JSON list of C-alpha atoms and ligand atoms in Angstrom, two decimals:
[
{"chain": "A", "resi": 1, "resn": "UNK", "atom": "CA", "xyz": [230.49, 31.27, 109.39]},
{"chain": "A", "resi": 2, "resn": "UNK", "atom": "CA", "xyz": [232.92, 33.96, 110.45]},
{"chain": "A", "resi": 3, "resn": "UNK", "atom": "CA", "xyz": [235.79, 32.26, 108.63]},
{"chain": "A", "resi": 4, "resn": "UNK", "atom": "CA", "xyz": [233.93, 32.63, 105.32]},
{"chain": "A", "resi": 5, "resn": "UNK", "atom": "CA", "xyz": [233.83, 36.38, 105.68]},
{"chain": "A", "resi": 6, "resn": "UNK", "atom": "CA", "xyz": [236.24, 38.68, 104.00]},
{"chain": "A", "resi": 7, "resn": "UNK", "atom": "CA", "xyz": [238.91, 40.24, 106.25]},
{"chain": "A", "resi": 8, "resn": "UNK", "atom": "CA", "xyz": [239.20, 43.91, 105.48]},
{"chain": "A", "resi": 9, "resn": "UNK", "atom": "CA", "xyz": [241.73, 44.93, 108.10]},
{"chain": "A", "resi": 10, "resn": "UNK", "atom": "CA", "xyz": [245.37, 43.82, 108.08]},
{"chain": "A", "resi": 11, "resn": "UNK", "atom": "CA", "xyz": [246.25, 40.91, 110.42]},
{"chain": "A", "resi": 12, "resn": "UNK", "atom": "CA", "xyz": [248.70, 43.21, 112.23]},
{"chain": "A", "resi": 13, "resn": "UNK", "atom": "CA", "xyz": [245.69, 44.81, 113.93]},
{"chain": "A", "resi": 14, "resn": "UNK", "atom": "CA", "xyz": [244.68, 43.53, 117.35]},
{"chain": "A", "resi": 15, "resn": "UNK", "atom": "CA", "xyz": [241.00, 43.80, 116.45]},
{"chain": "A", "resi": 16, "resn": "UNK", "atom": "CA", "xyz": [239.82, 42.37, 113.17]},
{"chain": "A", "resi": 17, "resn": "UNK", "atom": "CA", "xyz": [236.78, 43.51, 111.32]},
{"chain": "A", "resi": 18, "resn": "UNK", "atom": "CA", "xyz": [235.00, 40.89, 109.27]},
{"chain": "A", "resi": 19, "resn": "UNK", "atom": "CA", "xyz": [232.48, 42.30, 106.83]},
{"chain": "A", "resi": 20, "resn": "UNK", "atom": "CA", "xyz": [229.75, 40.47, 104.99]},
{"chain": "A", "resi": 21, "resn": "UNK", "atom": "CA", "xyz": [227.30, 42.67, 103.13]},
{"chain": "A", "resi": 22, "resn": "UNK", "atom": "CA", "xyz": [226.03, 45.23, 105.65]},
{"chain": "A", "resi": 23, "resn": "UNK", "atom": "CA", "xyz": [226.91, 43.01, 108.61]},
{"chain": "A", "resi": 24, "resn": "UNK", "atom": "CA", "xyz": [230.25, 43.29, 110.39]},
{"chain": "A", "resi": 25, "resn": "UNK", "atom": "CA", "xyz": [231.84, 41.33, 113.18]},
{"chain": "A", "resi": 26, "resn": "UNK", "atom": "CA", "xyz": [234.65, 42.48, 115.46]},
{"chain": "A", "resi": 27, "resn": "UNK", "atom": "CA", "xyz": [237.09, 39.74, 116.46]},
{"chain": "A", "resi": 28, "resn": "UNK", "atom": "CA", "xyz": [239.83, 40.15, 119.07]},
{"chain": "A", "resi": 29, "resn": "UNK", "atom": "CA", "xyz": [242.24, 37.42, 120.16]},
{"chain": "A", "resi": 30, "resn": "UNK", "atom": "CA", "xyz": [240.15, 34.77, 118.39]},
{"chain": "A", "resi": 31, "resn": "UNK", "atom": "CA", "xyz": [237.01, 35.78, 120.30]},
{"chain": "A", "resi": 32, "resn": "UNK", "atom": "CA", "xyz": [234.01, 37.35, 118.60]},
{"chain": "A", "resi": 33, "resn": "UNK", "atom": "CA", "xyz": [233.21, 40.56, 120.45]},
{"chain": "A", "resi": 34, "resn": "UNK", "atom": "CA", "xyz": [230.06, 41.44, 118.60]},
{"chain": "A", "resi": 35, "resn": "UNK", "atom": "CA", "xyz": [228.17, 41.59, 115.35]},
{"chain": "A", "resi": 36, "resn": "UNK", "atom": "CA", "xyz": [226.11, 44.51, 114.10]},
{"chain": "A", "resi": 37, "resn": "UNK", "atom": "CA", "xyz": [224.61, 45.95, 110.98]},
{"chain": "A", "resi": 38, "resn": "UNK", "atom": "CA", "xyz": [226.14, 48.94, 109.23]},
{"chain": "A", "resi": 39, "resn": "UNK", "atom": "CA", "xyz": [223.19, 51.30, 109.67]},
{"chain": "A", "resi": 40, "resn": "UNK", "atom": "CA", "xyz": [224.79, 53.62, 112.18]},
{"chain": "A", "resi": 41, "resn": "UNK", "atom": "CA", "xyz": [228.28, 53.83, 110.76]},
{"chain": "A", "resi": 42, "resn": "UNK", "atom": "CA", "xyz": [229.32, 55.87, 107.77]},
{"chain": "A", "resi": 43, "resn": "UNK", "atom": "CA", "xyz": [228.92, 54.10, 104.40]},
{"chain": "A", "resi": 44, "resn": "UNK", "atom": "CA", "xyz": [232.63, 53.52, 103.76]},
{"chain": "A", "resi": 45, "resn": "UNK", "atom": "CA", "xyz": [232.74, 51.33, 106.85]},
{"chain": "A", "resi": 46, "resn": "UNK", "atom": "CA", "xyz": [230.84, 48.74, 104.82]},
{"chain": "A", "resi": 47, "resn": "UNK", "atom": "CA", "xyz": [232.18, 46.97, 101.77]},
{"chain": "A", "resi": 48, "resn": "UNK", "atom": "CA", "xyz": [235.33, 47.59, 99.80]},
{"chain": "A", "resi": 49, "resn": "UNK", "atom": "CA", "xyz": [236.14, 50.99, 101.23]},
{"chain": "A", "resi": 50, "resn": "UNK", "atom": "CA", "xyz": [236.41, 49.73, 104.80]},
{"chain": "A", "resi": 51, "resn": "UNK", "atom": "CA", "xyz": [240.20, 50.00, 104.67]},
{"chain": "A", "resi": 52, "resn": "UNK", "atom": "CA", "xyz": [239.88, 53.75, 104.23]},
{"chain": "A", "resi": 53, "resn": "UNK", "atom": "CA", "xyz": [238.83, 54.29, 107.86]},
{"chain": "A", "resi": 54, "resn": "UNK", "atom": "CA", "xyz": [241.99, 52.81, 109.30]},
{"chain": "A", "resi": 55, "resn": "UNK", "atom": "CA", "xyz": [243.55, 56.12, 110.14]},
{"chain": "A", "resi": 56, "resn": "UNK", "atom": "CA", "xyz": [243.30, 59.83, 109.82]},
{"chain": "A", "resi": 57, "resn": "UNK", "atom": "CA", "xyz": [245.05, 63.07, 110.51]},
{"chain": "A", "resi": 58, "resn": "UNK", "atom": "CA", "xyz": [244.90, 66.71, 109.52]},
{"chain": "A", "resi": 59, "resn": "UNK", "atom": "CA", "xyz": [247.96, 68.90, 109.61]},
{"chain": "A", "resi": 60, "resn": "UNK", "atom": "CA", "xyz": [247.12, 72.36, 108.20]},
{"chain": "A", "resi": 61, "resn": "UNK", "atom": "CA", "xyz": [245.19, 73.44, 111.30]},
{"chain": "A", "resi": 62, "resn": "UNK", "atom": "CA", "xyz": [248.07, 72.38, 113.55]},
{"chain": "A", "resi": 63, "resn": "UNK", "atom": "CA", "xyz": [250.49, 74.33, 111.31]},
{"chain": "A", "resi": 64, "resn": "UNK", "atom": "CA", "xyz": [248.40, 77.51, 111.47]},
{"chain": "A", "resi": 65, "resn": "UNK", "atom": "CA", "xyz": [248.15, 77.31, 115.27]},
{"chain": "A", "resi": 66, "resn": "UNK", "atom": "CA", "xyz": [251.92, 76.73, 115.47]},
{"chain": "A", "resi": 67, "resn": "UNK", "atom": "CA", "xyz": [252.43, 79.69, 113.12]},
{"chain": "A", "resi": 68, "resn": "UNK", "atom": "CA", "xyz": [250.19, 81.86, 115.31]},
{"chain": "A", "resi": 69, "resn": "UNK", "atom": "CA", "xyz": [252.30, 80.98, 118.36]},
{"chain": "A", "resi": 70, "resn": "UNK", "atom": "CA", "xyz": [255.43, 81.96, 116.40]},
{"chain": "A", "resi": 71, "resn": "UNK", "atom": "CA", "xyz": [253.76, 85.24, 115.43]},
{"chain": "A", "resi": 72, "resn": "UNK", "atom": "CA", "xyz": [253.02, 85.99, 119.07]},
{"chain": "A", "resi": 73, "resn": "UNK", "atom": "CA", "xyz": [256.50, 85.06, 120.33]},
{"chain": "A", "resi": 74, "resn": "UNK", "atom": "CA", "xyz": [258.87, 85.61, 117.38]},
{"chain": "A", "resi": 75, "resn": "UNK", "atom": "CA", "xyz": [261.98, 86.06, 119.53]},
{"chain": "A", "resi": 76, "resn": "UNK", "atom": "CA", "xyz": [261.46, 82.91, 121.62]},
{"chain": "A", "resi": 77, "resn": "UNK", "atom": "CA", "xyz": [261.98, 79.98, 119.23]},
{"chain": "A", "resi": 78, "resn": "UNK", "atom": "CA", "xyz": [262.33, 77.35, 121.99]},
{"chain": "A", "resi": 79, "resn": "UNK", "atom": "CA", "xyz": [259.05, 78.43, 123.58]},
{"chain": "A", "resi": 80, "resn": "UNK", "atom": "CA", "xyz": [257.47, 78.42, 120.10]},
{"chain": "A", "resi": 81, "resn": "UNK", "atom": "CA", "xyz": [258.66, 74.84, 119.47]},
{"chain": "A", "resi": 82, "resn": "UNK", "atom": "CA", "xyz": [257.44, 73.57, 122.86]},
{"chain": "A", "resi": 83, "resn": "UNK", "atom": "CA", "xyz": [254.12, 75.47, 122.75]},
{"chain": "A", "resi": 84, "resn": "UNK", "atom": "CA", "xyz": [253.53, 74.40, 119.13]},
{"chain": "A", "resi": 85, "resn": "UNK", "atom": "CA", "xyz": [254.11, 70.76, 120.07]},
{"chain": "A", "resi": 86, "resn": "UNK", "atom": "CA", "xyz": [251.79, 70.99, 123.10]},
{"chain": "A", "resi": 87, "resn": "UNK", "atom": "CA", "xyz": [249.13, 72.82, 121.07]},
{"chain": "A", "resi": 88, "resn": "UNK", "atom": "CA", "xyz": [248.79, 69.73, 118.85]},
{"chain": "A", "resi": 89, "resn": "UNK", "atom": "CA", "xyz": [247.32, 67.69, 121.70]},
{"chain": "A", "resi": 90, "resn": "UNK", "atom": "CA", "xyz": [244.97, 70.47, 122.81]},
{"chain": "A", "resi": 91, "resn": "UNK", "atom": "CA", "xyz": [243.57, 70.72, 119.27]},
{"chain": "A", "resi": 92, "resn": "UNK", "atom": "CA", "xyz": [243.31, 66.94, 118.92]},
{"chain": "A", "resi": 93, "resn": "UNK", "atom": "CA", "xyz": [241.05, 66.89, 121.98]},
{"chain": "A", "resi": 94, "resn": "UNK", "atom": "CA", "xyz": [238.44, 69.01, 120.16]},
{"chain": "A", "resi": 95, "resn": "UNK", "atom": "CA", "xyz": [235.90, 66.99, 118.12]},
{"chain": "A", "resi": 96, "resn": "UNK", "atom": "CA", "xyz": [236.95, 67.31, 114.48]},
{"chain": "A", "resi": 97, "resn": "UNK", "atom": "CA", "xyz": [237.19, 65.57, 111.15]},
{"chain": "A", "resi": 98, "resn": "UNK", "atom": "CA", "xyz": [240.27, 63.62, 110.06]},
{"chain": "A", "resi": 99, "resn": "UNK", "atom": "CA", "xyz": [240.67, 62.70, 106.43]},
{"chain": "A", "resi": 100, "resn": "UNK", "atom": "CA", "xyz": [240.97, 58.95, 105.91]},
{"chain": "A", "resi": 101, "resn": "UNK", "atom": "CA", "xyz": [244.21, 57.35, 104.82]},
{"chain": "A", "resi": 102, "resn": "UNK", "atom": "CA", "xyz": [244.20, 54.26, 102.63]},
{"chain": "A", "resi": 103, "resn": "UNK", "atom": "CA", "xyz": [247.41, 52.47, 103.58]},
{"chain": "A", "resi": 104, "resn": "UNK", "atom": "CA", "xyz": [249.13, 54.23, 106.49]},
{"chain": "A", "resi": 105, "resn": "UNK", "atom": "CA", "xyz": [247.67, 53.74, 109.96]},
{"chain": "A", "resi": 106, "resn": "UNK", "atom": "CA", "xyz": [248.33, 55.88, 113.04]},
{"chain": "A", "resi": 107, "resn": "UNK", "atom": "CA", "xyz": [245.95, 54.06, 115.34]},
{"chain": "A", "resi": 108, "resn": "UNK", "atom": "CA", "xyz": [246.78, 52.82, 118.81]},
{"chain": "A", "resi": 109, "resn": "UNK", "atom": "CA", "xyz": [248.45, 49.54, 117.83]},
{"chain": "A", "resi": 110, "resn": "UNK", "atom": "CA", "xyz": [249.27, 50.42, 114.23]},
{"chain": "A", "resi": 111, "resn": "UNK", "atom": "CA", "xyz": [252.10, 48.52, 112.57]},
{"chain": "A", "resi": 112, "resn": "UNK", "atom": "CA", "xyz": [253.27, 50.05, 109.31]},
{"chain": "A", "resi": 113, "resn": "UNK", "atom": "CA", "xyz": [256.31, 47.80, 108.90]},
{"chain": "A", "resi": 114, "resn": "UNK", "atom": "CA", "xyz": [254.43, 45.73, 106.34]},
{"chain": "A", "resi": 115, "resn": "UNK", "atom": "CA", "xyz": [253.48, 48.72, 104.18]},
{"chain": "A", "resi": 116, "resn": "UNK", "atom": "CA", "xyz": [253.84, 48.02, 100.48]},
{"chain": "A", "resi": 117, "resn": "UNK", "atom": "CA", "xyz": [254.93, 50.69, 98.01]},
{"chain": "A", "resi": 118, "resn": "UNK", "atom": "CA", "xyz": [251.67, 50.57, 96.09]},
{"chain": "A", "resi": 119, "resn": "UNK", "atom": "CA", "xyz": [249.23, 53.15, 94.75]},
{"chain": "A", "resi": 120, "resn": "UNK", "atom": "CA", "xyz": [247.42, 53.47, 98.08]},
{"chain": "A", "resi": 121, "resn": "UNK", "atom": "CA", "xyz": [250.65, 54.36, 99.90]},
{"chain": "A", "resi": 122, "resn": "UNK", "atom": "CA", "xyz": [251.64, 56.94, 97.26]},
{"chain": "A", "resi": 123, "resn": "UNK", "atom": "CA", "xyz": [248.17, 58.50, 97.48]},
{"chain": "A", "resi": 124, "resn": "UNK", "atom": "CA", "xyz": [248.52, 58.73, 101.27]},
{"chain": "A", "resi": 125, "resn": "UNK", "atom": "CA", "xyz": [251.95, 60.34, 100.97]},
{"chain": "A", "resi": 126, "resn": "UNK", "atom": "CA", "xyz": [250.68, 62.80, 98.36]},
{"chain": "A", "resi": 127, "resn": "UNK", "atom": "CA", "xyz": [247.70, 63.71, 100.58]},
{"chain": "A", "resi": 128, "resn": "UNK", "atom": "CA", "xyz": [249.88, 64.21, 103.65]},
{"chain": "A", "resi": 129, "resn": "UNK", "atom": "CA", "xyz": [252.49, 66.21, 101.71]},
{"chain": "A", "resi": 130, "resn": "UNK", "atom": "CA", "xyz": [249.76, 68.45, 100.24]},
{"chain": "A", "resi": 131, "resn": "UNK", "atom": "CA", "xyz": [248.21, 68.96, 103.68]},
{"chain": "A", "resi": 132, "resn": "UNK", "atom": "CA", "xyz": [251.55, 69.77, 105.35]},
{"chain": "A", "resi": 133, "resn": "UNK", "atom": "CA", "xyz": [252.66, 72.07, 102.49]},
{"chain": "A", "resi": 134, "resn": "UNK", "atom": "CA", "xyz": [249.33, 73.93, 102.63]},
{"chain": "A", "resi": 135, "resn": "UNK", "atom": "CA", "xyz": [249.85, 74.31, 106.39]},
{"chain": "A", "resi": 136, "resn": "UNK", "atom": "CA", "xyz": [253.35, 75.78, 105.99]},
{"chain": "A", "resi": 137, "resn": "UNK", "atom": "CA", "xyz": [252.21, 78.06, 103.14]},
{"chain": "A", "resi": 138, "resn": "UNK", "atom": "CA", "xyz": [249.16, 79.37, 105.04]},
{"chain": "A", "resi": 139, "resn": "UNK", "atom": "CA", "xyz": [251.15, 79.96, 108.23]},
{"chain": "A", "resi": 140, "resn": "UNK", "atom": "CA", "xyz": [253.81, 81.92, 106.33]},
{"chain": "A", "resi": 141, "resn": "UNK", "atom": "CA", "xyz": [251.23, 83.87, 104.30]},
{"chain": "A", "resi": 142, "resn": "UNK", "atom": "CA", "xyz": [249.36, 84.84, 107.47]},
{"chain": "A", "resi": 143, "resn": "UNK", "atom": "CA", "xyz": [252.23, 85.68, 109.80]},
{"chain": "A", "resi": 144, "resn": "UNK", "atom": "CA", "xyz": [255.23, 86.74, 107.68]},
{"chain": "A", "resi": 145, "resn": "UNK", "atom": "CA", "xyz": [256.90, 89.29, 107.84]},
{"chain": "A", "resi": 146, "resn": "UNK", "atom": "CA", "xyz": [255.76, 90.01, 111.42]},
{"chain": "A", "resi": 147, "resn": "UNK", "atom": "CA", "xyz": [257.83, 87.02, 112.54]},
{"chain": "A", "resi": 148, "resn": "UNK", "atom": "CA", "xyz": [260.95, 85.50, 110.95]},
{"chain": "A", "resi": 149, "resn": "UNK", "atom": "CA", "xyz": [260.06, 82.90, 108.37]},
{"chain": "A", "resi": 150, "resn": "UNK", "atom": "CA", "xyz": [262.12, 80.21, 110.09]},
{"chain": "A", "resi": 151, "resn": "UNK", "atom": "CA", "xyz": [260.36, 80.77, 113.44]},
{"chain": "A", "resi": 152, "resn": "UNK", "atom": "CA", "xyz": [256.96, 80.48, 111.70]},
{"chain": "A", "resi": 153, "resn": "UNK", "atom": "CA", "xyz": [258.12, 77.29, 109.98]},
{"chain": "A", "resi": 154, "resn": "UNK", "atom": "CA", "xyz": [259.42, 76.02, 113.34]},
{"chain": "A", "resi": 155, "resn": "UNK", "atom": "CA", "xyz": [256.07, 76.67, 115.03]},
{"chain": "A", "resi": 156, "resn": "UNK", "atom": "CA", "xyz": [254.17, 75.04, 112.15]},
{"chain": "A", "resi": 157, "resn": "UNK", "atom": "CA", "xyz": [256.47, 72.00, 112.13]},
{"chain": "A", "resi": 158, "resn": "UNK", "atom": "CA", "xyz": [256.28, 71.62, 115.93]},
{"chain": "A", "resi": 159, "resn": "UNK", "atom": "CA", "xyz": [252.48, 71.83, 115.73]},
{"chain": "A", "resi": 160, "resn": "UNK", "atom": "CA", "xyz": [252.36, 69.03, 113.17]},
{"chain": "A", "resi": 161, "resn": "UNK", "atom": "CA", "xyz": [255.17, 66.88, 114.61]},
{"chain": "A", "resi": 162, "resn": "UNK", "atom": "CA", "xyz": [253.15, 64.59, 116.93]},
{"chain": "A", "resi": 163, "resn": "UNK", "atom": "CA", "xyz": [251.33, 63.04, 113.95]},
{"chain": "A", "resi": 164, "resn": "UNK", "atom": "CA", "xyz": [254.47, 61.94, 112.06]},
{"chain": "A", "resi": 165, "resn": "UNK", "atom": "CA", "xyz": [255.77, 60.69, 115.42]},
{"chain": "A", "resi": 166, "resn": "UNK", "atom": "CA", "xyz": [252.75, 58.35, 115.52]},
{"chain": "A", "resi": 167, "resn": "UNK", "atom": "CA", "xyz": [253.98, 56.92, 112.23]},
{"chain": "A", "resi": 168, "resn": "UNK", "atom": "CA", "xyz": [257.52, 56.56, 113.61]},
{"chain": "A", "resi": 169, "resn": "UNK", "atom": "CA", "xyz": [256.00, 54.77, 116.64]},
{"chain": "A", "resi": 170, "resn": "UNK", "atom": "CA", "xyz": [254.27, 52.31, 114.31]},
{"chain": "A", "resi": 171, "resn": "UNK", "atom": "CA", "xyz": [257.72, 51.39, 112.95]},
{"chain": "A", "resi": 172, "resn": "UNK", "atom": "CA", "xyz": [259.79, 51.55, 116.17]},
{"chain": "A", "resi": 173, "resn": "UNK", "atom": "CA", "xyz": [257.82, 50.82, 119.32]},
{"chain": "A", "resi": 174, "resn": "UNK", "atom": "CA", "xyz": [260.35, 52.31, 121.75]},
{"chain": "A", "resi": 175, "resn": "UNK", "atom": "CA", "xyz": [260.24, 54.90, 124.52]},
{"chain": "A", "resi": 176, "resn": "UNK", "atom": "CA", "xyz": [259.50, 57.78, 124.63]},
{"chain": "A", "resi": 177, "resn": "UNK", "atom": "CA", "xyz": [257.36, 57.09, 121.55]},
{"chain": "A", "resi": 178, "resn": "UNK", "atom": "CA", "xyz": [255.30, 54.41, 123.33]},
{"chain": "A", "resi": 179, "resn": "UNK", "atom": "CA", "xyz": [254.27, 56.80, 126.13]},
{"chain": "A", "resi": 180, "resn": "UNK", "atom": "CA", "xyz": [253.72, 59.63, 123.66]},
{"chain": "A", "resi": 181, "resn": "UNK", "atom": "CA", "xyz": [251.50, 57.40, 121.49]},
{"chain": "A", "resi": 182, "resn": "UNK", "atom": "CA", "xyz": [249.49, 56.30, 124.54]},
{"chain": "A", "resi": 183, "resn": "UNK", "atom": "CA", "xyz": [248.96, 59.94, 125.52]},
{"chain": "A", "resi": 184, "resn": "UNK", "atom": "CA", "xyz": [248.16, 60.98, 121.92]},
{"chain": "A", "resi": 185, "resn": "UNK", "atom": "CA", "xyz": [245.50, 58.27, 121.56]},
{"chain": "A", "resi": 186, "resn": "UNK", "atom": "CA", "xyz": [244.11, 59.07, 125.02]},
{"chain": "A", "resi": 187, "resn": "UNK", "atom": "CA", "xyz": [243.75, 62.81, 124.45]},
{"chain": "A", "resi": 188, "resn": "UNK", "atom": "CA", "xyz": [242.51, 62.53, 120.85]},
{"chain": "A", "resi": 189, "resn": "UNK", "atom": "CA", "xyz": [238.76, 63.11, 120.69]},
{"chain": "A", "resi": 190, "resn": "UNK", "atom": "CA", "xyz": [236.66, 60.00, 120.26]},
{"chain": "A", "resi": 191, "resn": "UNK", "atom": "CA", "xyz": [233.94, 62.08, 118.58]},
{"chain": "A", "resi": 192, "resn": "UNK", "atom": "CA", "xyz": [234.37, 62.27, 114.87]},
{"chain": "A", "resi": 193, "resn": "UNK", "atom": "CA", "xyz": [232.43, 64.91, 112.95]},
{"chain": "A", "resi": 194, "resn": "UNK", "atom": "CA", "xyz": [231.17, 64.23, 109.44]},
{"chain": "A", "resi": 195, "resn": "UNK", "atom": "CA", "xyz": [233.34, 65.71, 106.73]},
{"chain": "A", "resi": 196, "resn": "UNK", "atom": "CA", "xyz": [231.05, 68.61, 105.81]},
{"chain": "A", "resi": 197, "resn": "UNK", "atom": "CA", "xyz": [230.80, 69.95, 109.37]},
{"chain": "A", "resi": 198, "resn": "UNK", "atom": "CA", "xyz": [234.40, 68.89, 109.95]},
{"chain": "A", "resi": 199, "resn": "UNK", "atom": "CA", "xyz": [235.87, 70.96, 107.11]},
{"chain": "A", "resi": 200, "resn": "UNK", "atom": "CA", "xyz": [233.79, 74.07, 107.90]},
{"chain": "A", "resi": 201, "resn": "UNK", "atom": "CA", "xyz": [234.51, 73.91, 111.65]},
{"chain": "A", "resi": 202, "resn": "UNK", "atom": "CA", "xyz": [238.20, 73.23, 111.01]},
{"chain": "A", "resi": 203, "resn": "UNK", "atom": "CA", "xyz": [238.51, 76.24, 108.68]},
{"chain": "A", "resi": 204, "resn": "UNK", "atom": "CA", "xyz": [236.54, 78.41, 111.13]},
{"chain": "A", "resi": 205, "resn": "UNK", "atom": "CA", "xyz": [238.77, 77.31, 114.01]},
{"chain": "A", "resi": 206, "resn": "UNK", "atom": "CA", "xyz": [241.98, 78.05, 112.07]},
{"chain": "A", "resi": 207, "resn": "UNK", "atom": "CA", "xyz": [240.59, 81.44, 110.96]},
{"chain": "A", "resi": 208, "resn": "UNK", "atom": "CA", "xyz": [239.57, 82.27, 114.54]},
{"chain": "A", "resi": 209, "resn": "UNK", "atom": "CA", "xyz": [243.02, 81.40, 115.94]},
{"chain": "A", "resi": 210, "resn": "UNK", "atom": "CA", "xyz": [244.77, 83.40, 113.18]},
{"chain": "A", "resi": 211, "resn": "UNK", "atom": "CA", "xyz": [242.43, 86.41, 113.59]},
{"chain": "A", "resi": 212, "resn": "UNK", "atom": "CA", "xyz": [242.79, 86.37, 117.39]},
{"chain": "A", "resi": 213, "resn": "UNK", "atom": "CA", "xyz": [246.59, 86.35, 117.12]},
{"chain": "A", "resi": 214, "resn": "UNK", "atom": "CA", "xyz": [246.60, 89.10, 114.48]},
{"chain": "A", "resi": 215, "resn": "UNK", "atom": "CA", "xyz": [244.21, 91.32, 116.47]},
{"chain": "A", "resi": 216, "resn": "UNK", "atom": "CA", "xyz": [245.90, 90.62, 119.84]},
{"chain": "A", "resi": 217, "resn": "UNK", "atom": "CA", "xyz": [249.27, 91.81, 118.56]},
{"chain": "A", "resi": 218, "resn": "UNK", "atom": "CA", "xyz": [247.98, 95.01, 116.95]},
{"chain": "B", "resi": 301, "resn": "ZN", "atom": "ZN1", "xyz": [247.32, 64.17, 116.36]}
]
């Protein structure tokens, strides 16, 4: 019966998700791990949109936190880079919302070597570029000219860097990327908020961090 079902996740994945109507089955290493109905998962997990839940990331918040670190320590660019990079993992540990990507995956065993240059990939790249650009722009708007623009950009880039490194890991599974990916997946919250609460809480968190930095340095 399982073989008749439509495979909605690429074969490169260790776990396969077979979906038939509202019923889905998780298969790993040829063994069926379980079957359940899609009542408790979000709607896009069922049917044609199932591919959309393969991965997720949000960069603007990381950029603003990195920018805030740069604002606090404008004459210490190395500390800004290191602290911005570390801050990424601290933020990832907080329950949040990640926007779904259609083609690119940054999950634990993701393999993006088979990515095709199709519409889904271009949409992902456009989404990520918009997110990252918004992050840079907001960080600079908030913290320039109190800190040099390049230090703010450095902090923002360092704050976002671990996510693109997940993509690099999916292409080249070498150290230190393997260890970094293991740590990134481990520390990343397993609780995913719905998008409404996720967007509001994410904006509130970024605003709180920016306001705290701005007030603290007065
Ligand atoms: Zn991350």
